[in-house]
PDB file of C-alpha atoms in Angstrom:
ATOM      1  CA  MET A 164       0.160  -0.110  -0.205  1.00 90.00           C
ATOM      2  CA  LEU A 165       2.676   1.723   1.313  1.00 90.00           C
ATOM      3  CA  ARG A 166       4.953   1.357  -2.562  1.00 91.00           C
ATOM      4  CA  SER A 167       1.307   2.332  -4.207  1.00 93.00           C
ATOM      5  CA  LEU A 168       1.236   5.359  -2.456  1.00 92.00           C
ATOM      6  CA  LEU A 169       4.650   7.205  -3.133  1.00 90.00           C
ATOM      7  CA  ARG A 170       4.464   5.650  -6.500  1.00 92.00           C
ATOM      8  CA  ALA A 171       1.327   7.840  -7.025  1.00 93.00           C
ATOM      9  CA  VAL A 172       3.383  10.783  -5.460  1.00 88.00           C
ATOM     10  CA  LEU A 173       5.738  10.410  -7.858  1.00 85.00           C
ATOM     11  CA  LYS A 174       3.651  10.170 -11.197  1.00 89.00           C
ATOM     12  CA  GLY A 175       1.943  13.107  -9.708  1.00 87.00           C
ATOM     13  CA  HIS A 176       5.094  15.596  -9.241  1.00 82.00           C
ATOM     14  CA  LEU A 177       6.611  14.840 -12.906  1.00 84.00           C
ATOM     15  CA  TYR A 178       3.513  14.613 -14.097  1.00 88.00           C
ATOM     16  CA  TYR A 179       2.987  18.418 -12.913  1.00 87.00           C
ATOM     17  CA  GLY A 180       6.374  19.549 -13.811  1.00 84.00           C
ATOM     18  CA  GLN A 181       5.880  18.124 -17.462  1.00 88.00           C
ATOM     19  CA  HIS A 182       2.793  18.806 -18.521  1.00 92.00           C
ATOM     20  CA  PRO A 183       1.917  22.633 -17.515  1.00 92.00           C
ATOM     21  CA  SER A 184      -1.154  23.566 -19.214  1.00 94.00           C
ATOM     22  CA  GLN A 185      -2.404  21.271 -17.280  1.00 95.00           C
ATOM     23  CA  ALA A 186      -0.892  21.813 -14.065  1.00 92.00           C
ATOM     24  CA  VAL A 187      -2.030  25.981 -14.299  1.00 94.00           C
ATOM     25  CA  ALA A 188      -5.829  24.644 -15.153  1.00 94.00           C
ATOM     26  CA  LEU A 189      -5.019  22.089 -11.914  1.00 92.00           C
ATOM     27  CA  THR A 190      -3.068  24.888 -10.409  1.00 88.00           C
ATOM     28  CA  GLN A 191      -6.054  27.175 -11.163  1.00 92.00           C
ATOM     29  CA  LYS A 192      -9.363  25.678  -9.698  1.00 93.00           C
ATOM     30  CA  VAL A 193      -7.917  23.948  -6.719  1.00 91.00           C
ATOM     31  CA  GLN A 194      -6.853  27.341  -5.406  1.00 87.00           C
ATOM     32  CA  ARG A 195     -10.191  29.045  -6.537  1.00 90.00           C
ATOM     33  CA  ILE A 196      -7.789  31.645  -8.388  1.00 88.00           C
ATOM     34  CA  ASP A 197      -9.819  33.597 -11.203  1.00 91.00           C
ATOM     35  CA  SER A 198      -6.624  35.220 -12.951  1.00 90.00           C
ATOM     36  CA  GLN A 199      -4.474  32.530 -14.867  1.00 92.00           C
ATOM     37  CA  LEU A 200      -1.857  34.546 -14.897  1.00 92.00           C
ATOM     38  CA  MET A 201      -2.047  34.576 -11.162  1.00 89.00           C
ATOM     39  CA  ALA A 202      -1.408  31.157 -11.218  1.00 91.00           C
ATOM     40  CA  LYS A 203       0.986  30.537 -14.103  1.00 92.00           C
ATOM     41  CA  GLN A 204       3.170  32.790 -11.655  1.00 89.00           C
ATOM     42  CA  ILE A 205       2.329  30.100  -9.040  1.00 87.00           C
ATOM     43  CA  TYR A 206       3.270  27.399 -10.572  1.00 90.00           C
ATOM     44  CA  GLU A 207       6.232  28.957 -11.763  1.00 87.00           C
ATOM     45  CA  ASP A 208       7.702  29.451  -8.509  1.00 83.00           C
ATOM     46  CA  ASP A 209       6.692  25.639  -7.480  1.00 82.00           C
ATOM     47  CA  MET A 210       9.584  24.980 -10.206  1.00 83.00           C
ATOM     48  CA  LEU A 211      11.738  27.008  -8.997  1.00 77.00           C
ATOM     49  CA  ARG A 212      12.175  24.619  -6.475  1.00 72.00           C
ATOM     50  CA  HIS A 213      11.978  21.605  -9.184  1.00 70.00           C
ATOM     51  CA  ASN A 214      15.809  21.188  -9.044  1.00 65.00           C
ATOM     52  CA  PRO A 215      17.723  18.292  -6.915  1.00 60.00           C
ATOM     53  CA  GLY A 216      18.093  18.995  -3.759  1.00 62.00           C
ATOM     54  CA  GLY A 217      14.894  19.895  -3.423  1.00 63.00           C
ATOM     55  CA  GLY A 218      15.003  23.368  -1.479  1.00 67.00           C
ATOM     56  CA  LEU A 219      14.290  26.829  -2.732  1.00 69.00           C
ATOM     57  CA  GLU A 220      17.360  29.468  -4.253  1.00 75.00           C
ATOM     58  CA  GLU A 221      17.782  32.351  -1.838  1.00 78.00           C
ATOM     59  CA  ALA A 222      16.983  34.177  -5.829  1.00 80.00           C
ATOM     60  CA  ALA A 223      13.789  32.400  -6.230  1.00 77.00           C
ATOM     61  CA  MET A 224      12.537  32.592  -2.307  1.00 79.00           C
ATOM     62  CA  ARG A 225      13.191  36.561  -2.608  1.00 82.00           C
ATOM     63  CA  LYS A 226      11.083  36.086  -5.358  1.00 82.00           C
ATOM     64  CA  VAL A 227       8.399  34.419  -4.089  1.00 79.00           C
ATOM     65  CA  VAL A 228       7.759  36.456  -0.989  1.00 83.00           C
ATOM     66  CA  GLU A 229       7.895  39.764  -3.254  1.00 84.00           C
ATOM     67  CA  ARG A 230       5.233  38.674  -5.162  1.00 81.00           C
ATOM     68  CA  SER A 231       2.756  37.330  -2.154  1.00 82.00           C
ATOM     69  CA  ARG A 232       3.939  40.102  -0.826  1.00 84.00           C
ATOM     70  CA  ASP A 233       2.339  42.208  -3.638  1.00 83.00           C
ATOM     71  CA  MET A 234      -0.720  39.255  -4.446  1.00 80.00           C
ATOM     72  CA  LEU A 235      -1.794  40.365  -0.727  1.00 83.00           C
ATOM     73  CA  LYS A 236      -0.971  44.268  -0.910  1.00 84.00           C
ATOM     74  CA  VAL A 237       1.379  44.010   2.667  1.00 84.00           C
ATOM     75  CA  GLU A 238       2.890  46.995   2.969  1.00 84.00           C
ATOM     76  CA  ARG A 239       6.047  45.891   5.350  1.00 83.00           C
ATOM     77  CA  ARG A 240       9.366  44.031   4.312  1.00 80.00           C
ATOM     78  CA  VAL A 241      10.116  40.133   4.601  1.00 74.00           C
ATOM     79  CA  GLU A 242      13.376  39.848   5.885  1.00 77.00           C
ATOM     80  CA  LEU A 243      15.069  36.117   4.680  1.00 70.00           C
ATOM     81  CA  THR A 244      17.000  34.922   7.659  1.00 73.00           C
ATOM     82  CA  LYS A 245      19.119  31.236   6.996  1.00 67.00           C
ATOM     83  CA  SER A 246      17.077  29.330   9.663  1.00 61.00           C
ATOM     84  CA  SER A 247      19.424  27.178  12.239  1.00 47.00           C
ATOM     85  CA  THR A 248      18.279  23.906  11.456  1.00 50.00           C
TER      86      THR A 248
END
């Protein structure tokens, strides 16, 4: 059962990365986003994490934070700090 679950999750991740237009449409539907452009930006931000280490590079992290601030109209600056973990 666990093997089937892991296989399904892996297939989902692969599909998400290999079929951008379907992934954007699904993101828009699941997150109830009216703007296809916003859903595409979310997808592009997600794709920044698709790297061998699975982490988000600092430049990409800054881009995601700034875009989120703009979308949510947050005025205060958000400082990124290194985690001790």
